[in-house]
């Protein structure tokens, strides 16, 4: 999703989760400026734009939305993968 929608998406996750409820995000990681647009995928016409982010960038947006990152893993590409995979486990902070 484009950068201008990331904060809203994190906010929506925080809105629908109960306090303490977990959320796991898995995404291809890359430079904050990284993106790629495709017009064909698997032999089909598509209009697809990939947006890459660092785990730090996504963790910041989650925190701003009231979600606490409890685990963070960055896995190097495996097999034919070309980009690292980021795994962020977060939960909704309980109100005090």
CSV table of N, CA, C and O in Angstrom, one decimal:
chain,number,residue,atom,x,y,z
A,1,UNK,N,0.8,-1.2,0.0
A,1,UNK,CA,0.0,0.0,0.0
A,1,UNK,C,0.9,1.2,0.0
A,1,UNK,O,2.0,1.2,0.5
A,2,UNK,N,0.4,2.3,-0.6
A,2,UNK,CA,1.2,3.5,-0.6
A,2,UNK,C,1.5,4.1,0.8
A,2,UNK,O,0.7,3.8,1.7
A,3,UNK,N,2.6,4.8,1.0
A,3,UNK,CA,2.9,5.4,2.3
A,3,UNK,C,1.8,6.1,2.9
A,3,UNK,O,1.6,6.1,4.1
A,4,UNK,N,1.1,6.9,2.1
A,4,UNK,CA,0.0,7.8,2.7
A,4,UNK,C,-1.1,7.0,3.3
A,4,UNK,O,-2.0,7.5,4.0
A,5,UNK,N,-1.2,5.6,3.1
A,5,UNK,CA,-2.2,4.8,3.7
A,5,UNK,C,-1.8,4.0,4.8
A,5,UNK,O,-2.6,3.3,5.5
A,6,UNK,N,-0.5,3.9,5.0
A,6,UNK,CA,0.1,3.0,6.1
A,6,UNK,C,-0.4,3.3,7.5
A,6,UNK,O,-0.8,2.5,8.2
A,7,UNK,N,-0.4,4.6,7.8
A,7,UNK,CA,-0.8,5.0,9.2
A,7,UNK,C,-2.3,4.7,9.4
A,7,UNK,O,-2.6,4.2,10.5
A,8,UNK,N,-3.1,4.9,8.4
A,8,UNK,CA,-4.5,4.6,8.5
A,8,UNK,C,-4.8,3.1,8.7
A,8,UNK,O,-5.6,2.7,9.5
A,9,UNK,N,-4.0,2.3,7.9
A,9,UNK,CA,-4.2,0.8,8.1
A,9,UNK,C,-3.8,0.4,9.4
A,9,UNK,O,-4.4,-0.5,10.0
A,10,UNK,N,-2.7,0.9,10.0
A,10,UNK,CA,-2.3,0.5,11.3
A,10,UNK,C,-3.3,1.0,12.4
A,10,UNK,O,-3.6,0.3,13.3
A,11,UNK,N,-3.8,2.2,12.2
A,11,UNK,CA,-4.9,2.7,13.0
A,11,UNK,C,-6.1,1.8,13.0
A,11,UNK,O,-6.8,1.6,14.1
A,12,UNK,N,-6.5,1.3,11.9
A,12,UNK,CA,-7.6,0.4,11.7
A,12,UNK,C,-7.4,-0.9,12.4
A,12,UNK,O,-8.3,-1.4,13.1
A,13,UNK,N,-6.2,-1.4,12.3
A,13,UNK,CA,-5.8,-2.7,13.1
A,13,UNK,C,-6.0,-2.4,14.6
A,13,UNK,O,-6.6,-3.2,15.3
A,14,UNK,N,-5.5,-1.3,15.1
A,14,UNK,CA,-5.6,-1.0,16.5
A,14,UNK,C,-7.0,-0.8,16.9
A,14,UNK,O,-7.4,-1.2,18.0
A,15,UNK,N,-7.8,-0.2,16.0
A,15,UNK,CA,-9.2,0.0,16.4
A,15,UNK,C,-10.0,-1.3,16.6
A,15,UNK,O,-10.8,-1.4,17.5
A,16,UNK,N,-9.8,-2.3,15.7
A,16,UNK,CA,-10.6,-3.5,15.8
A,16,UNK,C,-10.0,-4.6,16.8
A,16,UNK,O,-10.7,-5.5,17.1
A,17,UNK,N,-8.8,-4.4,17.2
A,17,UNK,CA,-8.2,-5.4,18.2
A,17,UNK,C,-8.6,-5.1,19.6
A,17,UNK,O,-8.7,-3.9,20.0
A,18,UNK,N,-8.9,-6.1,20.4
A,18,UNK,CA,-9.1,-6.0,21.8
A,18,UNK,C,-7.8,-5.8,22.5
A,18,UNK,O,-6.7,-6.2,22.0
A,19,UNK,N,-7.7,-5.1,23.6
A,19,UNK,CA,-6.4,-4.9,24.3
A,19,UNK,C,-5.8,-6.3,24.6
A,19,UNK,O,-6.4,-7.2,25.0
A,20,UNK,N,-4.5,-6.3,24.3
A,20,UNK,CA,-3.7,-7.6,24.4
A,20,UNK,C,-3.8,-8.5,23.2
A,20,UNK,O,-3.0,-9.4,23.1
A,21,UNK,N,-4.7,-8.2,22.3
A,21,UNK,CA,-4.8,-9.1,21.1
A,21,UNK,C,-3.6,-9.0,20.2
A,21,UNK,O,-3.1,-7.9,20.0
A,22,UNK,N,-3.1,-10.1,19.7
A,22,UNK,CA,-1.9,-10.0,18.8
A,22,UNK,C,-2.2,-9.8,17.4
A,22,UNK,O,-3.3,-10.0,16.9
A,23,UNK,N,-1.3,-9.2,16.7
A,23,UNK,CA,-1.3,-9.1,15.2
A,23,UNK,C,0.1,-9.4,14.7
A,23,UNK,O,1.1,-9.0,15.3
A,24,UNK,N,0.1,-10.2,13.6
A,24,UNK,CA,1.4,-10.6,13.0
A,24,UNK,C,1.4,-10.0,11.6
A,24,UNK,O,0.5,-10.3,10.8
A,25,UNK,N,2.4,-9.2,11.3
A,25,UNK,CA,2.6,-8.6,9.9
A,25,UNK,C,3.8,-9.3,9.3
A,25,UNK,O,4.9,-9.3,10.0
A,26,UNK,N,3.7,-9.7,8.1
A,26,UNK,CA,4.8,-10.3,7.3
A,26,UNK,C,4.9,-9.6,6.0
A,26,UNK,O,3.8,-9.5,5.3
A,27,UNK,N,6.0,-9.1,5.6
A,27,UNK,CA,6.1,-8.3,4.4
A,27,UNK,C,7.6,-8.3,3.9
A,27,UNK,O,8.5,-8.6,4.6
A,28,UNK,N,7.7,-8.1,2.6
A,28,UNK,CA,9.0,-8.0,1.9
A,28,UNK,C,9.6,-6.7,2.4
A,28,UNK,O,9.0,-5.6,2.3
A,29,UNK,N,10.8,-6.8,2.8
A,29,UNK,CA,11.5,-5.6,3.4
A,29,UNK,C,12.4,-5.0,2.3
A,29,UNK,O,12.9,-5.7,1.5
A,30,UNK,N,12.6,-3.7,2.5
A,30,UNK,CA,13.5,-3.0,1.6
A,30,UNK,C,13.6,-1.5,2.0
A,30,UNK,O,13.1,-1.1,3.0
A,31,UNK,N,14.3,-0.8,1.2
A,31,UNK,CA,14.4,0.7,1.4
A,31,UNK,C,13.0,1.3,1.5
A,31,UNK,O,12.1,1.0,0.9
A,32,UNK,N,13.0,2.4,2.4
A,32,UNK,CA,11.8,3.1,2.5
A,32,UNK,C,11.3,3.7,1.2
A,32,UNK,O,10.1,3.9,1.0
A,33,UNK,N,12.2,4.0,0.3
A,33,UNK,CA,11.8,4.5,-1.0
A,33,UNK,C,11.6,3.5,-2.1
A,33,UNK,O,11.2,3.8,-3.2
A,34,UNK,N,11.7,2.2,-1.7
A,34,UNK,CA,11.6,1.1,-2.7
A,34,UNK,C,10.2,0.8,-3.1
A,34,UNK,O,9.3,0.7,-2.3
A,35,UNK,N,10.1,0.7,-4.4
A,35,UNK,CA,8.8,0.3,-5.0
A,35,UNK,C,9.0,-0.3,-6.4
A,35,UNK,O,10.0,0.1,-7.1
A,36,UNK,N,8.0,-1.1,-6.9
A,36,UNK,CA,8.1,-1.7,-8.2
A,36,UNK,C,6.7,-1.8,-8.7
A,36,UNK,O,5.8,-2.2,-8.0
A,37,UNK,N,6.5,-1.5,-10.0
A,37,UNK,CA,5.2,-1.6,-10.6
A,37,UNK,C,5.3,-2.7,-11.7
A,37,UNK,O,6.2,-2.7,-12.5
A,38,UNK,N,4.3,-3.5,-11.7
A,38,UNK,CA,4.2,-4.6,-12.7
A,38,UNK,C,2.9,-4.5,-13.5
A,38,UNK,O,1.9,-4.1,-13.0
A,39,UNK,N,3.0,-4.8,-14.8
A,39,UNK,CA,1.8,-4.9,-15.6
A,39,UNK,C,1.5,-6.3,-16.1
A,39,UNK,O,0.5,-6.5,-16.7
A,40,UNK,N,2.4,-7.3,-15.7
A,40,UNK,CA,2.2,-8.7,-16.0
A,40,UNK,C,2.7,-9.5,-14.9
A,40,UNK,O,3.8,-9.2,-14.3
A,41,UNK,N,1.9,-10.5,-14.5
A,41,UNK,CA,2.4,-11.4,-13.5
A,41,UNK,C,1.8,-12.8,-13.7
A,41,UNK,O,0.5,-12.9,-13.9
A,42,UNK,N,2.6,-13.8,-13.8
A,42,UNK,CA,2.1,-15.2,-14.0
A,42,UNK,C,1.3,-15.3,-15.3
A,42,UNK,O,0.3,-16.0,-15.4
A,43,UNK,N,1.8,-14.6,-16.4
A,43,UNK,CA,1.1,-14.6,-17.6
A,43,UNK,C,-0.2,-13.9,-17.8
A,43,UNK,O,-0.9,-14.0,-18.7
A,44,UNK,N,-0.5,-13.1,-16.8
A,44,UNK,CA,-1.8,-12.3,-16.8
A,44,UNK,C,-1.5,-10.8,-16.7
A,44,UNK,O,-0.5,-10.4,-16.1
A,45,UNK,N,-2.3,-10.0,-17.3
A,45,UNK,CA,-2.2,-8.5,-17.2
A,45,UNK,C,-2.6,-8.1,-15.8
A,45,UNK,O,-3.7,-8.6,-15.3
A,46,UNK,N,-1.8,-7.3,-15.2
A,46,UNK,CA,-2.1,-6.8,-13.8
A,46,UNK,C,-1.7,-5.3,-13.7
A,46,UNK,O,-1.0,-4.9,-14.6
A,47,UNK,N,-2.2,-4.7,-12.7
A,47,UNK,CA,-1.8,-3.3,-12.4
A,47,UNK,C,-1.4,-3.4,-10.9
A,47,UNK,O,-2.3,-3.3,-10.0
A,48,UNK,N,-0.2,-3.7,-10.6
A,48,UNK,CA,0.3,-4.1,-9.3
A,48,UNK,C,1.5,-3.2,-8.9
A,48,UNK,O,2.5,-3.2,-9.7
A,49,UNK,N,1.5,-2.6,-7.8
A,49,UNK,CA,2.6,-1.8,-7.3
A,49,UNK,C,3.0,-2.4,-6.0
A,49,UNK,O,2.2,-2.5,-5.0
A,50,UNK,N,4.3,-2.8,-5.9
A,50,UNK,CA,4.9,-3.3,-4.6
A,50,UNK,C,5.5,-2.1,-3.9
A,50,UNK,O,6.2,-1.3,-4.6
A,51,UNK,N,5.3,-2.0,-2.6
A,51,UNK,CA,6.0,-1.0,-1.8
A,51,UNK,C,6.8,-1.7,-0.7
A,51,UNK,O,6.2,-2.5,0.0
A,52,UNK,N,8.0,-1.4,-0.6
A,52,UNK,CA,8.9,-2.0,0.4
A,52,UNK,C,9.2,-1.0,1.5
A,52,UNK,O,9.4,0.2,1.2
A,53,UNK,N,9.3,-1.6,2.7
A,53,UNK,CA,9.6,-0.8,3.9
A,53,UNK,C,10.5,-1.5,4.8
A,53,UNK,O,10.5,-2.7,4.8
A,54,UNK,N,11.2,-0.8,5.6
A,54,UNK,CA,12.0,-1.4,6.6
A,54,UNK,C,11.1,-1.8,7.8
A,54,UNK,O,10.1,-1.2,8.1
A,55,UNK,N,11.5,-2.8,8.6
A,55,UNK,CA,10.8,-3.2,9.8
A,55,UNK,C,10.7,-2.0,10.8
A,55,UNK,O,9.6,-1.8,11.4
A,56,UNK,N,11.7,-1.2,10.8
A,56,UNK,CA,11.7,0.0,11.7
A,56,UNK,C,10.6,1.0,11.3
A,56,UNK,O,9.9,1.5,12.2
A,57,UNK,N,10.4,1.2,10.0
A,57,UNK,CA,9.3,2.1,9.6
A,57,UNK,C,8.0,1.6,9.9
A,57,UNK,O,7.1,2.4,10.5
A,58,UNK,N,7.7,0.3,9.7
A,58,UNK,CA,6.4,-0.2,10.0
A,58,UNK,C,6.2,-0.3,11.5
A,58,UNK,O,5.1,0.0,12.0
A,59,UNK,N,7.2,-0.6,12.3
A,59,UNK,CA,7.1,-0.6,13.8
A,59,UNK,C,6.8,0.8,14.3
A,59,UNK,O,6.0,0.9,15.2
A,60,UNK,N,7.3,1.8,13.7
A,60,UNK,CA,7.0,3.2,14.1
A,60,UNK,C,5.5,3.5,13.9
A,60,UNK,O,4.8,4.1,14.7
A,61,UNK,N,5.0,3.1,12.7
A,61,UNK,CA,3.6,3.4,12.4
A,61,UNK,C,2.7,2.6,13.4
A,61,UNK,O,1.6,3.1,13.8
A,62,UNK,N,3.1,1.3,13.7
A,62,UNK,CA,2.3,0.5,14.6
A,62,UNK,C,2.3,1.2,16.0
A,62,UNK,O,1.2,1.3,16.6
A,63,UNK,N,3.4,1.7,16.5
A,63,UNK,CA,3.5,2.3,17.8
A,63,UNK,C,2.6,3.6,17.8
A,63,UNK,O,1.9,3.9,18.8
A,64,UNK,N,2.7,4.4,16.7
A,64,UNK,CA,1.9,5.6,16.6
A,64,UNK,C,0.4,5.3,16.7
A,64,UNK,O,-0.4,6.1,17.2
A,65,UNK,N,0.0,4.1,16.3
A,65,UNK,CA,-1.4,3.7,16.3
A,65,UNK,C,-1.8,3.0,17.6
A,65,UNK,O,-3.0,2.7,17.8
A,66,UNK,N,-0.9,2.9,18.5
A,66,UNK,CA,-1.2,2.3,19.8
A,66,UNK,C,-0.9,0.8,19.9
A,66,UNK,O,-1.4,0.1,20.8
A,67,UNK,N,-0.1,0.3,19.0
A,67,UNK,CA,0.2,-1.2,19.0
A,67,UNK,C,1.7,-1.3,19.5
A,67,UNK,O,2.5,-0.5,19.1
A,68,UNK,N,2.0,-2.3,20.3
A,68,UNK,CA,3.3,-2.5,20.8
A,68,UNK,C,4.0,-3.7,20.1
A,68,UNK,O,3.4,-4.8,20.1
A,69,UNK,N,5.1,-3.5,19.5
A,69,UNK,CA,5.9,-4.5,18.8
A,69,UNK,C,6.6,-5.4,19.9
A,69,UNK,O,7.3,-4.8,20.7
A,70,UNK,N,6.3,-6.7,19.9
A,70,UNK,CA,6.8,-7.5,20.9
A,70,UNK,C,7.9,-8.5,20.4
A,70,UNK,O,8.7,-9.1,21.1
A,71,UNK,N,7.9,-8.6,19.0
A,71,UNK,CA,9.0,-9.5,18.4
A,71,UNK,C,9.2,-8.9,17.0
A,71,UNK,O,8.3,-8.5,16.3
A,72,UNK,N,10.5,-9.0,16.6
A,72,UNK,CA,10.8,-8.5,15.2
A,72,UNK,C,11.9,-9.5,14.7
A,72,UNK,O,12.9,-9.7,15.3
A,73,UNK,N,11.6,-10.0,13.5
A,73,UNK,CA,12.6,-10.8,12.8
A,73,UNK,C,12.8,-10.4,11.4
A,73,UNK,O,11.8,-10.0,10.7
A,74,UNK,N,14.0,-10.3,10.9
A,74,UNK,CA,14.3,-10.0,9.5
A,74,UNK,C,15.0,-11.2,8.9
A,74,UNK,O,16.1,-11.6,9.4
A,75,UNK,N,14.3,-12.0,8.0
A,75,UNK,CA,14.9,-13.2,7.4
A,75,UNK,C,15.4,-12.9,6.0
A,75,UNK,O,14.8,-12.2,5.2
A,76,UNK,N,16.6,-13.4,5.8
A,76,UNK,CA,17.2,-13.2,4.5
A,76,UNK,C,16.4,-14.0,3.4
A,76,UNK,O,15.7,-15.0,3.8
A,77,UNK,N,16.5,-13.6,2.1
A,77,UNK,CA,15.8,-14.3,1.1
A,77,UNK,C,16.2,-15.8,1.1
A,77,UNK,O,17.3,-16.2,1.3
A,78,UNK,N,15.2,-16.7,0.7
A,78,UNK,CA,15.3,-18.1,0.7
A,78,UNK,C,15.0,-18.5,-0.8
A,78,UNK,O,14.0,-18.0,-1.3
A,79,UNK,N,15.7,-19.5,-1.3
A,79,UNK,CA,15.4,-20.0,-2.6
A,79,UNK,C,15.4,-18.9,-3.7
A,79,UNK,O,16.4,-18.2,-3.8
A,80,UNK,N,14.3,-18.8,-4.4
A,80,UNK,CA,14.2,-17.8,-5.5
A,80,UNK,C,13.8,-16.4,-5.0
A,80,UNK,O,13.7,-15.5,-5.8
A,81,UNK,N,13.5,-16.2,-3.7
A,81,UNK,CA,13.2,-14.9,-3.2
A,81,UNK,C,14.3,-13.9,-3.4
A,81,UNK,O,15.5,-14.3,-3.4
A,82,UNK,N,14.0,-12.7,-3.7
A,82,UNK,CA,15.0,-11.7,-4.0
A,82,UNK,C,15.1,-10.6,-2.8
A,82,UNK,O,16.0,-9.9,-2.8
A,83,UNK,N,14.1,-10.6,-1.9
A,83,UNK,CA,14.1,-9.6,-0.9
A,83,UNK,C,14.0,-10.3,0.5
A,83,UNK,O,13.3,-11.3,0.6
A,84,UNK,N,14.5,-9.6,1.5
A,84,UNK,CA,14.3,-10.2,2.9
A,84,UNK,C,12.9,-10.1,3.3
A,84,UNK,O,12.1,-9.3,2.7
A,85,UNK,N,12.5,-10.9,4.2
A,85,UNK,CA,11.1,-10.9,4.8
A,85,UNK,C,11.2,-10.4,6.2
A,85,UNK,O,12.0,-10.8,7.0
A,86,UNK,N,10.3,-9.5,6.5
A,86,UNK,CA,10.2,-9.0,7.9
A,86,UNK,C,9.0,-9.5,8.5
A,86,UNK,O,7.9,-9.7,7.9
A,87,UNK,N,9.1,-9.9,9.8
A,87,UNK,CA,8.0,-10.4,10.6
A,87,UNK,C,7.9,-9.5,11.9
A,87,UNK,O,8.9,-9.4,12.6
A,88,UNK,N,6.8,-8.9,12.1
A,88,UNK,CA,6.6,-8.1,13.3
A,88,UNK,C,5.3,-8.6,14.0
A,88,UNK,O,4.3,-8.8,13.4
A,89,UNK,N,5.6,-9.0,15.3
A,89,UNK,CA,4.5,-9.4,16.1
A,89,UNK,C,4.2,-8.3,17.1
A,89,UNK,O,5.1,-7.7,17.7
A,90,UNK,N,2.9,-7.9,17.1
A,90,UNK,CA,2.5,-6.7,18.0
A,90,UNK,C,1.3,-7.1,18.7
A,90,UNK,O,0.6,-8.0,18.4
A,91,UNK,N,1.0,-6.3,19.7
A,91,UNK,CA,-0.3,-6.4,20.4
A,91,UNK,C,-0.9,-5.0,20.7
A,91,UNK,O,-0.1,-4.0,20.7
A,92,UNK,N,-2.1,-5.0,21.0
A,92,UNK,CA,-2.8,-3.7,21.3
A,92,UNK,C,-2.5,-3.4,22.8
A,92,UNK,O,-2.7,-4.2,23.7
A,93,UNK,N,-2.0,-2.2,23.0
A,93,UNK,CA,-1.7,-1.8,24.4
A,93,UNK,C,-3.0,-1.6,25.2
A,93,UNK,O,-3.9,-1.0,24.7
A,94,UNK,N,-3.0,-2.2,26.4
A,94,UNK,CA,-4.2,-2.1,27.2
A,94,UNK,C,-4.3,-0.6,27.8
A,94,UNK,O,-3.3,-0.1,28.2
A,95,UNK,N,-5.5,-0.1,27.8
A,95,UNK,CA,-5.6,1.3,28.4
A,95,UNK,C,-5.4,1.2,29.9
A,95,UNK,O,-5.7,0.2,30.6
A,96,UNK,N,-4.8,2.2,30.5
A,96,UNK,CA,-4.5,2.2,31.9
A,96,UNK,C,-5.6,2.9,32.7
A,96,UNK,O,-6.2,3.8,32.3
